[in-house]
């Protein structure tokens, strides 16, 4: 299976979208949980608008959809923890790079998609880049409240959940039905089912402050939600059209966008080693997704 050039372009756009909404979330210093809740609830509203015009997905797809929702809950928890302890330019590449790495390692046994020689080289480059990113930068004063070890731990845990939901959604959208409309229906129902729970949790924990936060910055979560859900919808649909490890790898070129946004927009330190590490990660991801070279 080869990923078509149009899908490659769409996945690159999805990668930029993913890095963008993560930067929106990371930049929120007042209530990330509430903003994340608005991001996901925006997806619920988008799914509710689309679902009536789409067919029901096949019964076999529902178990994957439910599994994906449960995995995403853990993903949200680990992601918020990682961002609370570390910089975007540190935690984001680790979390996103772990996903295709793990999918590639298990794809042969669980999905029946086997690695080429250059895929193995890509995995090794990806691992080396992740190790380089996980090492603290010298001569950089940590931000108040930051804890490098915990940031790395939660970034790695986030990576495991990313790999798990890629596989769950890949199998789910492939079993949703034979038509384009069935696959869109899977995406719509995933948005509907997983969407509102973070916002409900935010209201349950601190209702007064959440209302204040939303009145002032509701637009941040809505913009992030539109970007996030369109980007992930593209990624899910692409899982039908190419090997999961390759699609996941191409989408995770977002690590470069995330690192650049963290440095250029959020003012986070990057350093020469992190530049080199991000470049190595991208080379590894491209090798995993590109045409056969040897």
CSV table of C-alpha atoms in Angstrom, one decimal:
chain,number,residue,atom,x,y,z
A,1,UNK,CA,0.0,0.0,0.0
A,2,UNK,CA,1.4,3.4,-1.0
A,3,UNK,CA,0.1,6.7,0.4
A,4,UNK,CA,-1.1,8.9,-2.5
A,5,UNK,CA,0.4,12.4,-3.0
A,6,UNK,CA,-2.9,14.1,-2.2
A,7,UNK,CA,-3.1,12.2,1.1
A,8,UNK,CA,0.5,13.1,1.9
A,9,UNK,CA,-0.4,16.7,1.4
A,10,UNK,CA,-3.5,16.4,3.5
A,11,UNK,CA,-1.6,14.7,6.3
A,12,UNK,CA,1.0,17.4,6.3
A,13,UNK,CA,-1.8,19.9,6.7
A,14,UNK,CA,-3.2,17.7,9.5
A,15,UNK,CA,0.2,17.7,11.1
A,16,UNK,CA,0.3,21.6,11.1
A,17,UNK,CA,-3.2,21.6,12.5
A,18,UNK,CA,-2.3,19.3,15.3
A,19,UNK,CA,0.8,21.3,16.3
A,20,UNK,CA,-1.4,24.5,16.1
A,21,UNK,CA,-4.1,23.3,18.5
A,22,UNK,CA,-1.5,21.9,20.9
A,23,UNK,CA,0.2,25.3,20.9
A,24,UNK,CA,-3.2,27.0,21.6
A,25,UNK,CA,-3.7,24.6,24.6
A,26,UNK,CA,-0.1,25.0,25.9
A,27,UNK,CA,-0.3,28.8,25.7
A,28,UNK,CA,-3.4,28.9,28.0
A,29,UNK,CA,-2.0,29.7,31.4
A,30,UNK,CA,-5.4,30.2,33.2
A,31,UNK,CA,-7.3,26.9,32.8
A,32,UNK,CA,-6.0,24.3,30.3
A,33,UNK,CA,-8.6,21.7,31.4
A,34,UNK,CA,-11.5,24.1,30.5
A,35,UNK,CA,-9.9,25.1,27.2
A,36,UNK,CA,-9.3,21.4,26.3
A,37,UNK,CA,-12.9,20.7,27.2
A,38,UNK,CA,-14.1,23.4,24.8
A,39,UNK,CA,-11.8,22.0,22.1
A,40,UNK,CA,-13.3,18.6,22.4
A,41,UNK,CA,-16.9,19.8,22.8
A,42,UNK,CA,-16.5,21.7,19.6
A,43,UNK,CA,-15.8,18.4,18.0
A,44,UNK,CA,-19.0,17.0,19.5
A,45,UNK,CA,-21.1,19.8,18.0
A,46,UNK,CA,-19.4,19.2,14.6
A,47,UNK,CA,-20.2,15.5,14.8
A,48,UNK,CA,-23.8,16.1,15.8
A,49,UNK,CA,-24.2,18.3,12.7
A,50,UNK,CA,-22.8,15.7,10.4
A,51,UNK,CA,-24.2,12.4,11.8
A,52,UNK,CA,-27.8,12.8,10.6
A,53,UNK,CA,-26.6,13.0,7.0
A,54,UNK,CA,-24.5,9.9,7.2
A,55,UNK,CA,-25.2,6.1,7.4
A,56,UNK,CA,-24.8,4.0,10.5
A,57,UNK,CA,-21.4,2.4,10.9
A,58,UNK,CA,-21.2,-1.4,10.9
A,59,UNK,CA,-21.6,-3.1,14.3
A,60,UNK,CA,-18.1,-4.4,14.2
A,61,UNK,CA,-16.7,-0.8,14.3
A,62,UNK,CA,-18.4,0.1,17.6
A,63,UNK,CA,-16.0,-1.9,19.8
A,64,UNK,CA,-13.0,0.0,18.3
A,65,UNK,CA,-14.8,3.3,18.7
A,66,UNK,CA,-15.5,2.6,22.4
A,67,UNK,CA,-11.9,1.5,22.9
A,68,UNK,CA,-10.7,4.7,21.2
A,69,UNK,CA,-12.7,6.9,23.5
A,70,UNK,CA,-11.4,5.1,26.7
A,71,UNK,CA,-7.8,5.4,25.4
A,72,UNK,CA,-8.3,9.1,24.5
A,73,UNK,CA,-9.4,9.8,28.1
A,74,UNK,CA,-6.0,8.6,29.3
A,75,UNK,CA,-4.3,10.6,26.5
A,76,UNK,CA,-6.0,13.8,27.7
A,77,UNK,CA,-4.8,13.2,31.2
A,78,UNK,CA,-1.2,12.4,30.3
A,79,UNK,CA,-1.1,15.3,27.8
A,80,UNK,CA,-2.3,17.9,30.3
A,81,UNK,CA,0.2,16.6,32.9
A,82,UNK,CA,3.1,16.7,30.4
A,83,UNK,CA,2.2,20.3,29.5
A,84,UNK,CA,1.9,21.3,33.2
A,85,UNK,CA,5.5,20.2,33.9
A,86,UNK,CA,7.4,20.9,30.7
A,87,UNK,CA,7.8,23.0,27.5
A,88,UNK,CA,5.9,22.3,24.3
A,89,UNK,CA,9.2,22.1,22.4
A,90,UNK,CA,10.3,19.3,24.8
A,91,UNK,CA,7.2,17.3,25.6
A,92,UNK,CA,5.4,17.5,22.2
A,93,UNK,CA,8.1,15.9,20.0
A,94,UNK,CA,8.5,13.0,22.5
A,95,UNK,CA,4.8,12.3,22.8
A,96,UNK,CA,4.1,12.5,19.0
A,97,UNK,CA,7.3,10.7,18.0
A,98,UNK,CA,6.5,7.7,20.3
A,99,UNK,CA,3.2,7.0,18.5
A,100,UNK,CA,4.5,5.9,15.0
A,101,UNK,CA,7.5,4.2,16.7
A,102,UNK,CA,5.2,2.0,18.8
A,103,UNK,CA,2.8,1.4,15.9
A,104,UNK,CA,5.7,0.3,13.7
A,105,UNK,CA,7.0,-2.1,16.3
A,106,UNK,CA,3.6,-3.9,16.8
A,107,UNK,CA,2.1,-3.5,13.3
A,108,UNK,CA,3.5,-6.8,12.0
A,109,UNK,CA,2.0,-8.9,14.8
A,110,UNK,CA,-1.3,-7.2,15.4
A,111,UNK,CA,-2.1,-5.6,12.1
A,112,UNK,CA,-0.3,-7.7,9.5
A,113,UNK,CA,1.7,-4.7,8.1
A,114,UNK,CA,5.4,-5.6,8.0
A,115,UNK,CA,8.4,-3.2,8.1
A,116,UNK,CA,10.8,-2.7,5.2
A,117,UNK,CA,14.5,-2.2,5.9
A,118,UNK,CA,14.3,1.6,5.6
A,119,UNK,CA,11.3,1.5,8.1
A,120,UNK,CA,13.6,-0.1,10.6
A,121,UNK,CA,16.2,2.6,9.9
A,122,UNK,CA,13.5,5.2,10.4
A,123,UNK,CA,12.6,3.6,13.8
A,124,UNK,CA,16.2,3.8,14.9
A,125,UNK,CA,16.6,7.4,13.9
A,126,UNK,CA,13.3,8.2,15.6
A,127,UNK,CA,14.5,6.6,18.8
A,128,UNK,CA,17.8,8.5,18.7
A,129,UNK,CA,16.0,11.8,18.2
A,130,UNK,CA,13.6,11.1,21.1
A,131,UNK,CA,16.5,10.3,23.4
A,132,UNK,CA,18.2,13.6,22.4
A,133,UNK,CA,15.1,15.5,23.1
A,134,UNK,CA,14.6,13.9,26.5
A,135,UNK,CA,18.0,15.1,27.8
A,136,UNK,CA,17.7,18.5,29.6
A,137,UNK,CA,19.3,21.5,27.8
A,138,UNK,CA,22.4,22.9,29.5
A,139,UNK,CA,22.6,26.5,30.6
A,140,UNK,CA,18.8,26.8,30.5
A,141,UNK,CA,17.0,28.0,33.7
A,142,UNK,CA,13.9,25.9,34.2
A,143,UNK,CA,10.6,27.7,34.2
A,144,UNK,CA,8.8,28.1,37.5
A,145,UNK,CA,6.9,24.8,38.3
A,146,UNK,CA,8.6,22.8,35.5
A,147,UNK,CA,9.9,19.4,36.3
A,148,UNK,CA,11.9,17.8,33.5
A,149,UNK,CA,11.7,14.2,34.7
A,150,UNK,CA,7.9,14.2,35.1
A,151,UNK,CA,7.4,16.1,31.9
A,152,UNK,CA,9.4,13.4,30.1
A,153,UNK,CA,7.5,10.6,31.8
A,154,UNK,CA,4.1,11.9,31.0
A,155,UNK,CA,5.2,12.7,27.4
A,156,UNK,CA,6.2,9.0,27.0
A,157,UNK,CA,2.9,7.8,28.5
A,158,UNK,CA,1.1,10.1,26.1
A,159,UNK,CA,3.0,8.5,23.3
A,160,UNK,CA,1.8,5.0,24.3
A,161,UNK,CA,-1.8,6.2,24.3
A,162,UNK,CA,-1.3,7.8,20.8
A,163,UNK,CA,-0.1,4.5,19.5
A,164,UNK,CA,-3.1,2.7,21.0
A,165,UNK,CA,-5.7,5.0,19.6
A,166,UNK,CA,-4.1,5.1,16.2
A,167,UNK,CA,-4.5,1.3,16.1
A,168,UNK,CA,-8.0,1.4,17.5
A,169,UNK,CA,-9.2,4.1,15.1
A,170,UNK,CA,-7.4,2.5,12.2
A,171,UNK,CA,-9.2,-0.8,12.7
A,172,UNK,CA,-12.4,1.0,13.5
A,173,UNK,CA,-12.6,3.2,10.4
A,174,UNK,CA,-11.6,0.2,8.2
A,175,UNK,CA,-14.5,-1.8,9.6
A,176,UNK,CA,-17.0,1.1,9.6
A,177,UNK,CA,-18.4,0.2,6.2
A,178,UNK,CA,-17.5,0.1,2.5
A,179,UNK,CA,-18.2,3.7,1.5
A,180,UNK,CA,-16.7,7.1,2.1
A,181,UNK,CA,-19.8,8.1,4.0
A,182,UNK,CA,-19.4,5.2,6.4
A,183,UNK,CA,-15.9,6.3,7.2
A,184,UNK,CA,-17.1,9.9,7.8
A,185,UNK,CA,-19.8,8.5,10.1
A,186,UNK,CA,-17.1,6.7,12.2
A,187,UNK,CA,-15.2,10.0,12.5
A,188,UNK,CA,-18.5,11.9,13.4
A,189,UNK,CA,-19.5,9.4,16.1
A,190,UNK,CA,-16.0,9.4,17.6
A,191,UNK,CA,-16.3,13.2,18.0
A,192,UNK,CA,-19.7,12.9,19.5
A,193,UNK,CA,-18.9,10.2,22.0
A,194,UNK,CA,-15.5,11.4,23.2
A,195,UNK,CA,-16.2,15.2,23.1
A,196,UNK,CA,-17.9,16.7,26.2
A,197,UNK,CA,-16.4,14.8,29.1
A,198,UNK,CA,-13.4,17.1,29.8
A,199,UNK,CA,-15.6,20.1,29.9
A,200,UNK,CA,-18.0,18.3,32.3
A,201,UNK,CA,-15.0,17.4,34.5
A,202,UNK,CA,-13.9,21.1,34.5
A,203,UNK,CA,-17.3,22.3,35.6
A,204,UNK,CA,-17.5,19.6,38.3
A,205,UNK,CA,-14.1,20.6,39.7
A,206,UNK,CA,-14.4,24.4,39.7
A,207,UNK,CA,-17.7,25.6,38.2
A,208,UNK,CA,-17.2,29.3,39.2
A,209,UNK,CA,-13.8,29.8,37.7
A,210,UNK,CA,-14.7,27.8,34.5
A,211,UNK,CA,-17.6,30.2,33.8
A,212,UNK,CA,-15.3,33.1,34.2
A,213,UNK,CA,-12.6,31.5,32.0
A,214,UNK,CA,-15.1,30.7,29.3
A,215,UNK,CA,-16.6,34.1,29.1
A,216,UNK,CA,-13.1,35.6,28.5
A,217,UNK,CA,-11.5,33.0,26.3
A,218,UNK,CA,-14.2,30.7,24.9
A,219,UNK,CA,-13.0,31.6,21.3
A,220,UNK,CA,-9.6,30.0,22.0
A,221,UNK,CA,-11.1,26.6,22.6
A,222,UNK,CA,-13.5,26.9,19.6
A,223,UNK,CA,-10.7,27.8,17.2
A,224,UNK,CA,-8.6,25.0,18.6
A,225,UNK,CA,-11.5,22.6,18.3
A,226,UNK,CA,-12.2,23.4,14.7
A,227,UNK,CA,-8.5,22.9,13.8
A,228,UNK,CA,-8.1,19.8,16.0
A,229,UNK,CA,-11.1,17.9,14.8
A,230,UNK,CA,-10.6,18.6,11.1
A,231,UNK,CA,-7.0,17.5,11.4
A,232,UNK,CA,-7.8,14.3,13.2
A,233,UNK,CA,-10.6,13.5,10.8
A,234,UNK,CA,-8.1,13.7,8.0
A,235,UNK,CA,-5.7,11.5,9.9
A,236,UNK,CA,-8.4,8.8,10.6
A,237,UNK,CA,-9.6,8.7,7.0
A,238,UNK,CA,-6.0,8.4,5.8
A,239,UNK,CA,-5.7,5.2,7.9
A,240,UNK,CA,-7.9,3.5,5.4
A,241,UNK,CA,-5.7,4.5,2.5
A,242,UNK,CA,-2.2,3.5,3.7
A,243,UNK,CA,-0.3,1.4,6.2
A,244,UNK,CA,-1.0,2.6,9.8
A,245,UNK,CA,2.6,3.0,10.7
A,246,UNK,CA,3.3,5.1,7.6
A,247,UNK,CA,0.3,7.3,8.0
A,248,UNK,CA,1.0,7.8,11.7
A,249,UNK,CA,4.6,8.6,10.8
A,250,UNK,CA,3.8,11.2,8.2
A,251,UNK,CA,1.2,12.9,10.5
A,252,UNK,CA,3.8,13.1,13.2
A,253,UNK,CA,5.9,15.4,11.2
A,254,UNK,CA,3.9,17.7,13.4
A,255,UNK,CA,6.8,17.4,15.9
A,256,UNK,CA,8.8,19.8,13.7
A,257,UNK,CA,5.9,22.3,13.6
A,258,UNK,CA,5.4,21.9,17.3
A,259,UNK,CA,9.0,22.5,18.1
A,260,UNK,CA,9.1,25.6,15.9
A,261,UNK,CA,5.9,27.0,17.3
A,262,UNK,CA,7.1,26.4,20.9
A,263,UNK,CA,10.3,28.3,20.1
A,264,UNK,CA,9.2,31.1,17.8
A,265,UNK,CA,5.7,31.8,19.2
A,266,UNK,CA,5.8,30.7,22.9
A,267,UNK,CA,9.4,31.8,23.5
A,268,UNK,CA,10.6,28.5,24.7
A,269,UNK,CA,14.4,27.6,24.6
A,270,UNK,CA,15.3,25.2,21.9
A,271,UNK,CA,19.1,24.9,21.4
A,272,UNK,CA,21.2,23.4,18.7
A,273,UNK,CA,20.9,19.9,20.0
A,274,UNK,CA,17.1,20.1,19.9
A,275,UNK,CA,17.2,21.4,16.3
A,276,UNK,CA,19.4,18.5,15.3
A,277,UNK,CA,17.1,16.0,17.2
A,278,UNK,CA,14.0,17.4,15.6
A,279,UNK,CA,15.6,17.1,12.2
A,280,UNK,CA,16.6,13.4,12.9
A,281,UNK,CA,13.1,12.6,14.0
A,282,UNK,CA,11.6,14.1,10.8
A,283,UNK,CA,14.1,12.2,8.6
A,284,UNK,CA,13.1,9.0,10.4
A,285,UNK,CA,9.5,9.6,10.0
A,286,UNK,CA,9.9,10.4,6.3
A,287,UNK,CA,11.9,7.2,5.7
A,288,UNK,CA,9.1,5.2,7.3
A,289,UNK,CA,6.6,6.7,5.0
A,290,UNK,CA,8.5,7.2,1.8
A,291,UNK,CA,9.0,5.0,-1.3
A,292,UNK,CA,11.4,2.2,-1.1
A,293,UNK,CA,15.0,3.4,-1.3
A,294,UNK,CA,16.8,0.1,-0.7
